[in-house]
Every structure is written in structure tokens, then in C-alpha cells.
Amino acid sequence: AAYERLLKERNEALETADKLKDAFVQNVSYEFRSPLTNIIGFADLLTSGEAGELNEKQLSYASYIRASSATLGLLIDNILDLTTIDAGIAELNLEPLNIADLVNKAKAGVAATLEGGGSGVPINLHINIDENLPEFVADGARIVQVLYNLLSNAIRFSEPGSRVSLDVVERAGRILFIVEDEGVGIPDDVIASVFDRFEGRAVAGRQRGAGLGLSIVKTFAHMHGGTVAIERREKKGTRVIVNLPPQQLAQGAAE
């Protein structure tokens, strides 16, 4: 009885610590938002020329500040989403969506984070959206995040100018978002854990970073009643497939 009581107390203490951690991360992330918004605003002002014309080097530096700030903002959004999901308070804002609009928003987000960053932009990006897709009802903001993270991940592991493709197709009544790249590919031992949070191992000398991007993809796919799979392409590169129902029925967080 004493042992059971000790285990119960320990479990309650761990649950309390986990809730405190989530609350801390969420509050800190919100606090980051205000100064980051200021940085982005002043960087936009500098690059627009309204505060005076910049020379080529100054404009390059200001563009890099803008790109890095946009990347940080998206990372904060990812963290906030994960903490709200963990806390069980995340909800989907479901509405009929135009898939081409979602893709364009994701492309714009990628461009904002890469601009001035010396990342070999532009990537040879090919978009193909099948005609006559079924009506897509989902959370638009989160689908954009899925597409943004898929494209960003593909570009991160691609050489400058190499091909990255996004195909949106219908298969057996489902909508598939397929992103392929011609990058270095991902070893089998890394693929096994690539959707884990904070997975940060390097692949062929390239650091994956905080490891939240593909975790977000998995989480949002599962919330929409879908799945996500990753595989190496036969010749070179990686393929990620997000398989979603055209109309989301049951809401739930990723397992």
C-alpha cells in the first residue's frame, strides 16, 4: 500500500511538472511574439527604402534579418501549436478550402524565410494540382503549415537549383500531398525517428535543426484523420506523402 501510494504521488508530481512545462513554454512563446513583430516591422521598413535608400550590402543584411525573423516566427507558431495540442485545447477551424490558394500561401512563407539568406534560392520548384479534386474541408491555416514545413524540409536538403516538386492528387477518394526532392536522401536509421520532436541529427553534414517541422506535419495530418509517410526515392532524394480525407470528420491529436 505504501509503495502504491508512493507511485501515485510520483505520477501526480510528474503530471504537474508536465503541465507547468507546457504553460511555461506557451507563455514564453507568446512573450517572444511582441519583440519579434517589432524586428520584422523595422526590417520591412529598412528594405522598403522608406527610411532612406540602402546600399547593396546594407539591403542584403536587412533582408537577412527579415528572413531570419520570419523563420523564428514560424518556429514559435509551431511550438505554440504543439503545446496547445498537448494541453488538449487545440481545435480545428474547418471550412471549404481552395487548394491552389493554400499552396501559394505556403510558397510565400518559404520565400519570406529564404529571402536574403544565401540558401541557393530560387529552388527549381514544380507545382502540380490535379483538376477535379473533391471539395476539401479542413483547417486552412494548419494545412498551410503542413505544406510550408514539407517544402522547407525538402529545400533544406537540396542543392541550389535542384528540383523540388509538390503534387496534389486524388487517390481512392483521398487527397494526397506529395513532396519530392533530389537531395542527399535520409538514411534508414534517421527515417525511423524523423517525425519525432526535437530530432536534430545531421544528414550528410546538414543539420536538421530543432526537428519540429515534420513533427508538426505528422500532428496536423493525424488531427485531420490522415496519415504521413516518408521514403527514399529510387534514384536520389526523399518523398513525403500526406494522405488526408477530403472532409475531416473526427478531430484528435497525433498519437
mmCIF file of C-alpha atoms in Angstrom:
data_model
loop_
_atom_site.group_PDB
_atom_site.id
_atom_site.type_symbol
_atom_site.label_atom_id
_atom_site.label_comp_id
_atom_site.label_asym_id
_atom_site.label_seq_id
_atom_site.Cartn_x
_atom_site.Cartn_y
_atom_site.Cartn_z
ATOM 1 C CA ALA A 1 0.000 0.000 0.000
ATOM 2 C CA ALA A 2 2.834 2.363 0.843
ATOM 3 C CA TYR A 3 4.549 1.529 -2.443
ATOM 4 C CA GLU A 4 1.350 2.152 -4.419
ATOM 5 C CA ARG A 5 0.879 5.480 -2.641
ATOM 6 C CA LEU A 6 4.461 6.461 -3.475
ATOM 7 C CA LEU A 7 3.941 5.605 -7.154
ATOM 8 C CA LYS A 8 0.702 7.579 -7.225
ATOM 9 C CA GLU A 9 2.352 10.625 -5.650
ATOM 10 C CA ARG A 10 5.253 10.379 -8.068
ATOM 11 C CA ASN A 11 2.889 10.144 -11.034
ATOM 12 C CA GLU A 12 0.903 13.184 -9.831
ATOM 13 C CA ALA A 13 4.145 15.136 -9.405
ATOM 14 C CA LEU A 14 5.219 14.261 -12.962
ATOM 15 C CA GLU A 15 1.830 15.291 -14.358
ATOM 16 C CA THR A 16 2.028 18.619 -12.507
ATOM 17 C CA ALA A 17 5.561 19.219 -13.767
ATOM 18 C CA ASP A 18 4.451 18.456 -17.328
ATOM 19 C CA LYS A 19 1.557 20.937 -17.083
ATOM 20 C CA LEU A 20 3.893 23.593 -15.683
ATOM 21 C CA LYS A 21 6.329 22.947 -18.535
ATOM 22 C CA ASP A 22 3.604 23.350 -21.150
ATOM 23 C CA ALA A 23 2.341 26.551 -19.532
ATOM 24 C CA PHE A 24 5.883 27.939 -19.337
ATOM 25 C CA VAL A 25 6.661 27.163 -22.978
ATOM 26 C CA GLN A 26 3.355 28.641 -24.117
ATOM 27 C CA ASN A 27 3.777 31.842 -22.101
ATOM 28 C CA VAL A 28 7.389 32.336 -23.183
ATOM 29 C CA SER A 29 6.426 31.770 -26.815
ATOM 30 C CA TYR A 30 3.740 34.448 -26.577
ATOM 31 C CA GLU A 31 6.247 36.828 -24.977
ATOM 32 C CA PHE A 32 8.612 36.279 -27.920
ATOM 33 C CA ARG A 33 5.922 37.486 -30.302
ATOM 34 C CA SER A 34 5.971 41.199 -29.379
ATOM 35 C CA PRO A 35 9.702 41.944 -29.871
ATOM 36 C CA LEU A 36 9.787 39.700 -32.937
ATOM 37 C CA THR A 37 6.940 41.662 -34.511
ATOM 38 C CA ASN A 38 8.942 44.850 -33.927
ATOM 39 C CA ILE A 39 12.044 43.354 -35.549
ATOM 40 C CA ILE A 40 10.069 42.247 -38.608
ATOM 41 C CA GLY A 41 8.350 45.631 -38.874
ATOM 42 C CA PHE A 42 11.573 47.638 -38.757
ATOM 43 C CA ALA A 43 13.301 45.210 -41.156
ATOM 44 C CA ASP A 44 10.414 45.701 -43.599
ATOM 45 C CA LEU A 45 10.780 49.474 -43.190
ATOM 46 C CA LEU A 46 14.506 49.314 -43.949
ATOM 47 C CA THR A 47 14.138 47.088 -47.008
ATOM 48 C CA SER A 48 11.280 49.217 -48.392
ATOM 49 C CA GLY A 49 13.541 52.282 -48.633
ATOM 50 C CA GLU A 50 11.101 54.483 -46.710
ATOM 51 C CA ALA A 51 13.753 55.171 -44.080
ATOM 52 C CA GLY A 52 16.344 56.027 -46.723
ATOM 53 C CA GLU A 53 17.991 54.148 -49.544
ATOM 54 C CA LEU A 54 20.360 51.338 -48.565
ATOM 55 C CA ASN A 55 23.407 50.259 -50.475
ATOM 56 C CA GLU A 56 23.584 46.707 -51.792
ATOM 57 C CA LYS A 57 25.355 45.261 -48.750
ATOM 58 C CA GLN A 58 23.045 47.036 -46.282
ATOM 59 C CA LEU A 59 19.986 45.806 -48.170
ATOM 60 C CA SER A 60 21.378 42.267 -48.088
ATOM 61 C CA TYR A 61 21.869 42.452 -44.314
ATOM 62 C CA ALA A 62 18.368 43.878 -43.744
ATOM 63 C CA SER A 63 16.875 41.135 -45.952
ATOM 64 C CA TYR A 64 18.723 38.519 -43.927
ATOM 65 C CA ILE A 65 17.289 39.984 -40.705
ATOM 66 C CA ARG A 66 13.796 39.808 -42.241
ATOM 67 C CA ALA A 67 14.259 36.211 -43.394
ATOM 68 C CA SER A 68 15.680 35.037 -40.065
ATOM 69 C CA SER A 69 12.845 36.752 -38.187
ATOM 70 C CA ALA A 70 10.249 35.081 -40.410
ATOM 71 C CA THR A 71 11.863 31.697 -39.734
ATOM 72 C CA LEU A 72 11.817 32.360 -35.988
ATOM 73 C CA GLY A 73 8.173 33.425 -36.150
ATOM 74 C CA LEU A 74 7.178 30.178 -37.851
ATOM 75 C CA LEU A 75 9.150 28.179 -35.298
ATOM 76 C CA ILE A 76 7.301 29.957 -32.481
ATOM 77 C CA ASP A 77 3.992 29.175 -34.201
ATOM 78 C CA ASN A 78 4.989 25.501 -34.351
ATOM 79 C CA ILE A 79 5.844 25.430 -30.641
ATOM 80 C CA LEU A 80 2.582 27.145 -29.699
ATOM 81 C CA ASP A 81 0.593 24.683 -31.787
ATOM 82 C CA LEU A 82 2.272 21.686 -30.187
ATOM 83 C CA THR A 83 1.736 22.994 -26.643
ATOM 84 C CA THR A 84 -1.962 23.688 -27.263
ATOM 85 C CA ILE A 85 -2.360 20.204 -28.716
ATOM 86 C CA ASP A 86 -0.564 18.647 -25.741
ATOM 87 C CA ALA A 87 -2.819 20.607 -23.398
ATOM 88 C CA GLY A 88 -5.881 19.216 -25.194
ATOM 89 C CA ILE A 89 -7.227 22.643 -26.119
ATOM 90 C CA ALA A 90 -6.414 22.680 -29.839
ATOM 91 C CA GLU A 91 -9.385 22.927 -32.188
ATOM 92 C CA LEU A 92 -9.674 22.764 -35.943
ATOM 93 C CA ASN A 93 -11.249 25.656 -37.821
ATOM 94 C CA LEU A 94 -12.913 23.687 -40.593
ATOM 95 C CA GLU A 95 -14.031 25.354 -43.817
ATOM 96 C CA PRO A 96 -14.092 24.655 -47.573
ATOM 97 C CA LEU A 97 -10.669 25.446 -48.984
ATOM 98 C CA ASN A 98 -9.093 26.315 -52.306
ATOM 99 C CA ILE A 99 -6.014 24.103 -52.534
ATOM 100 C CA ALA A 100 -4.219 26.390 -55.005
ATOM 101 C CA ASP A 101 -4.562 29.270 -52.514
ATOM 102 C CA LEU A 102 -3.099 27.099 -49.733
ATOM 103 C CA VAL A 103 -0.125 26.180 -51.921
ATOM 104 C CA ASN A 104 0.500 29.822 -52.833
ATOM 105 C CA LYS A 105 0.464 30.858 -49.174
ATOM 106 C CA ALA A 106 2.953 28.105 -48.318
ATOM 107 C CA LYS A 107 5.210 29.186 -51.203
ATOM 108 C CA ALA A 108 5.080 32.779 -49.994
ATOM 109 C CA GLY A 109 6.067 31.671 -46.490
ATOM 110 C CA VAL A 110 9.032 29.716 -47.840
ATOM 111 C CA ALA A 111 10.123 32.688 -49.943
ATOM 112 C CA ALA A 112 9.936 35.001 -46.906
ATOM 113 C CA THR A 113 12.151 32.760 -44.781
ATOM 114 C CA LEU A 114 14.702 32.176 -47.553
ATOM 115 C CA GLU A 115 14.981 35.689 -48.976
ATOM 116 C CA GLY A 116 18.443 37.100 -48.446
ATOM 117 C CA GLY A 117 19.543 34.022 -46.557
ATOM 118 C CA GLY A 118 22.045 32.763 -49.098
ATOM 119 C CA SER A 119 20.267 29.419 -49.329
ATOM 120 C CA GLY A 120 20.599 28.873 -53.043
ATOM 121 C CA VAL A 121 17.214 30.350 -53.900
ATOM 122 C CA PRO A 122 15.459 30.033 -56.238
ATOM 123 C CA ILE A 123 14.932 26.298 -55.976
ATOM 124 C CA ASN A 124 13.526 24.679 -59.114
ATOM 125 C CA LEU A 125 10.039 24.279 -57.622
ATOM 126 C CA HIS A 126 7.366 22.425 -59.611
ATOM 127 C CA ILE A 127 3.723 22.513 -58.513
ATOM 128 C CA ASN A 128 1.063 20.208 -59.961
ATOM 129 C CA ILE A 129 -2.526 20.242 -58.673
ATOM 130 C CA ASP A 130 -4.911 17.752 -60.254
ATOM 131 C CA GLU A 131 -8.115 19.099 -61.738
ATOM 132 C CA ASN A 132 -11.472 17.921 -60.407
ATOM 133 C CA LEU A 133 -10.274 17.262 -56.871
ATOM 134 C CA PRO A 134 -13.084 16.623 -54.368
ATOM 135 C CA GLU A 135 -14.137 19.522 -52.145
ATOM 136 C CA PHE A 136 -11.521 19.926 -49.420
ATOM 137 C CA VAL A 137 -12.823 20.849 -45.961
ATOM 138 C CA ALA A 138 -10.066 21.322 -43.405
ATOM 139 C CA ASP A 139 -8.240 23.856 -41.223
ATOM 140 C CA GLY A 140 -6.621 26.117 -43.803
ATOM 141 C CA ALA A 141 -4.013 27.687 -41.523
ATOM 142 C CA ARG A 142 -2.754 24.288 -40.419
ATOM 143 C CA ILE A 143 -2.713 22.815 -43.909
ATOM 144 C CA VAL A 144 -0.583 25.797 -44.976
ATOM 145 C CA GLN A 145 1.798 24.985 -42.115
ATOM 146 C CA VAL A 146 1.962 21.377 -43.289
ATOM 147 C CA LEU A 147 2.834 22.439 -46.831
ATOM 148 C CA TYR A 148 5.303 25.073 -45.638
ATOM 149 C CA ASN A 149 7.152 22.575 -43.445
ATOM 150 C CA LEU A 150 7.225 19.938 -46.197
ATOM 151 C CA LEU A 151 8.649 22.389 -48.746
ATOM 152 C CA SER A 152 11.117 23.906 -46.286
ATOM 153 C CA ASN A 153 12.405 20.475 -45.312
ATOM 154 C CA ALA A 154 12.819 19.461 -48.963
ATOM 155 C CA ILE A 155 14.643 22.676 -49.817
ATOM 156 C CA ARG A 156 16.926 22.389 -46.794
ATOM 157 C CA PHE A 157 18.283 19.097 -48.104
ATOM 158 C CA SER A 158 18.516 20.130 -51.764
ATOM 159 C CA GLU A 159 21.361 21.637 -53.705
ATOM 160 C CA PRO A 160 20.813 25.116 -55.184
ATOM 161 C CA GLY A 161 18.742 24.899 -58.331
ATOM 162 C CA SER A 162 17.744 21.265 -57.899
ATOM 163 C CA ARG A 163 14.157 20.134 -58.413
ATOM 164 C CA VAL A 164 11.590 20.120 -55.615
ATOM 165 C CA SER A 165 8.052 19.119 -56.539
ATOM 166 C CA LEU A 166 4.648 19.307 -54.871
ATOM 167 C CA ASP A 167 1.885 17.192 -56.385
ATOM 168 C CA VAL A 168 -1.687 17.256 -55.123
ATOM 169 C CA VAL A 169 -3.686 14.290 -56.389
ATOM 170 C CA GLU A 170 -6.801 12.270 -55.595
ATOM 171 C CA ARG A 171 -6.443 8.572 -54.855
ATOM 172 C CA ALA A 172 -9.305 6.307 -53.752
ATOM 173 C CA GLY A 173 -11.328 9.239 -52.500
ATOM 174 C CA ARG A 174 -8.419 10.720 -50.521
ATOM 175 C CA ILE A 175 -6.310 13.801 -51.206
ATOM 176 C CA LEU A 176 -2.548 13.217 -51.339
ATOM 177 C CA PHE A 177 0.049 15.958 -50.947
ATOM 178 C CA ILE A 178 3.335 14.570 -52.271
ATOM 179 C CA VAL A 179 6.613 16.455 -51.890
ATOM 180 C CA GLU A 180 9.749 15.104 -53.577
ATOM 181 C CA ASP A 181 13.299 16.394 -53.679
ATOM 182 C CA GLU A 182 16.618 15.414 -55.226
ATOM 183 C CA GLY A 183 18.615 15.920 -52.054
ATOM 184 C CA VAL A 184 21.047 13.681 -50.233
ATOM 185 C CA GLY A 185 18.309 11.361 -49.012
ATOM 186 C CA ILE A 186 17.687 10.196 -45.463
ATOM 187 C CA PRO A 187 19.328 7.051 -44.048
ATOM 188 C CA ASP A 188 17.032 4.297 -42.742
ATOM 189 C CA ASP A 189 18.048 4.859 -39.113
ATOM 190 C CA VAL A 190 17.095 8.550 -39.392
ATOM 191 C CA ILE A 191 13.806 7.850 -41.217
ATOM 192 C CA ALA A 192 12.723 5.745 -38.233
ATOM 193 C CA SER A 193 12.747 8.811 -35.966
ATOM 194 C CA VAL A 194 12.319 11.677 -38.422
ATOM 195 C CA PHE A 195 8.834 12.583 -37.128
ATOM 196 C CA ASP A 196 10.000 12.728 -33.501
ATOM 197 C CA ARG A 197 10.061 16.143 -31.849
ATOM 198 C CA PHE A 198 13.430 17.797 -31.475
ATOM 199 C CA GLU A 199 15.090 15.207 -33.702
ATOM 200 C CA GLY A 200 18.247 17.096 -34.607
ATOM 201 C CA ARG A 201 20.707 14.672 -36.142
ATOM 202 C CA ALA A 202 22.673 15.850 -39.142
ATOM 203 C CA VAL A 203 22.288 14.146 -42.514
ATOM 204 C CA ALA A 204 25.295 14.305 -44.841
ATOM 205 C CA GLY A 205 26.638 17.243 -42.877
ATOM 206 C CA ARG A 206 23.354 19.156 -42.919
ATOM 207 C CA GLN A 207 21.758 19.855 -39.568
ATOM 208 C CA ARG A 208 18.031 19.222 -39.383
ATOM 209 C CA GLY A 209 17.580 21.940 -36.780
ATOM 210 C CA ALA A 210 15.052 21.878 -33.962
ATOM 211 C CA GLY A 211 13.220 18.972 -35.541
ATOM 212 C CA LEU A 212 9.721 20.435 -35.157
ATOM 213 C CA GLY A 213 8.795 20.729 -38.835
ATOM 214 C CA LEU A 214 7.991 17.102 -39.632
ATOM 215 C CA SER A 215 6.536 16.578 -36.165
ATOM 216 C CA ILE A 216 4.061 19.366 -36.951
ATOM 217 C CA VAL A 217 3.244 17.679 -40.274
ATOM 218 C CA LYS A 218 2.511 14.388 -38.507
ATOM 219 C CA THR A 219 0.464 16.062 -35.767
ATOM 220 C CA PHE A 220 -1.743 18.053 -38.149
ATOM 221 C CA ALA A 221 -2.189 15.113 -40.525
ATOM 222 C CA HIS A 222 -3.436 12.967 -37.635
ATOM 223 C CA MET A 223 -5.715 15.735 -36.361
ATOM 224 C CA HIS A 224 -7.361 15.751 -39.800
ATOM 225 C CA GLY A 225 -7.813 11.970 -39.770
ATOM 226 C CA GLY A 226 -4.914 11.446 -42.150
ATOM 227 C CA THR A 227 -1.505 9.838 -42.308
ATOM 228 C CA VAL A 228 2.027 10.802 -43.312
ATOM 229 C CA ALA A 229 4.788 8.625 -44.735
ATOM 230 C CA ILE A 230 8.377 9.271 -45.748
ATOM 231 C CA GLU A 231 10.562 7.194 -48.044
ATOM 232 C CA ARG A 232 13.727 7.365 -50.071
ATOM 233 C CA ARG A 233 13.277 7.780 -53.808
ATOM 234 C CA GLU A 234 14.676 5.047 -56.022
ATOM 235 C CA LYS A 235 17.394 7.164 -57.612
ATOM 236 C CA LYS A 236 18.003 10.140 -55.365
ATOM 237 C CA GLY A 237 16.215 12.203 -52.763
ATOM 238 C CA THR A 238 13.225 11.865 -50.493
ATOM 239 C CA ARG A 239 9.448 11.590 -50.915
ATOM 240 C CA VAL A 240 6.940 12.607 -48.227
ATOM 241 C CA ILE A 241 3.257 11.743 -48.673
ATOM 242 C CA VAL A 242 0.493 13.326 -46.604
ATOM 243 C CA ASN A 243 -2.759 11.403 -47.105
ATOM 244 C CA LEU A 244 -5.904 13.263 -45.972
ATOM 245 C CA PRO A 245 -9.649 12.707 -46.219
ATOM 246 C CA PRO A 246 -11.292 15.428 -48.308
ATOM 247 C CA GLN A 247 -13.628 16.256 -45.437
ATOM 248 C CA GLN A 248 -12.378 15.974 -41.860
ATOM 249 C CA LEU A 249 -14.780 14.041 -39.638
ATOM 250 C CA ALA A 250 -13.151 13.190 -36.298
ATOM 251 C CA GLN A 251 -10.795 15.553 -34.535
ATOM 252 C CA GLY A 252 -7.886 14.286 -32.473
ATOM 253 C CA ALA A 253 -4.232 14.954 -31.714
ATOM 254 C CA ALA A 254 -1.393 12.848 -33.040
ATOM 255 C CA GLU A 255 -0.560 9.720 -31.132
#
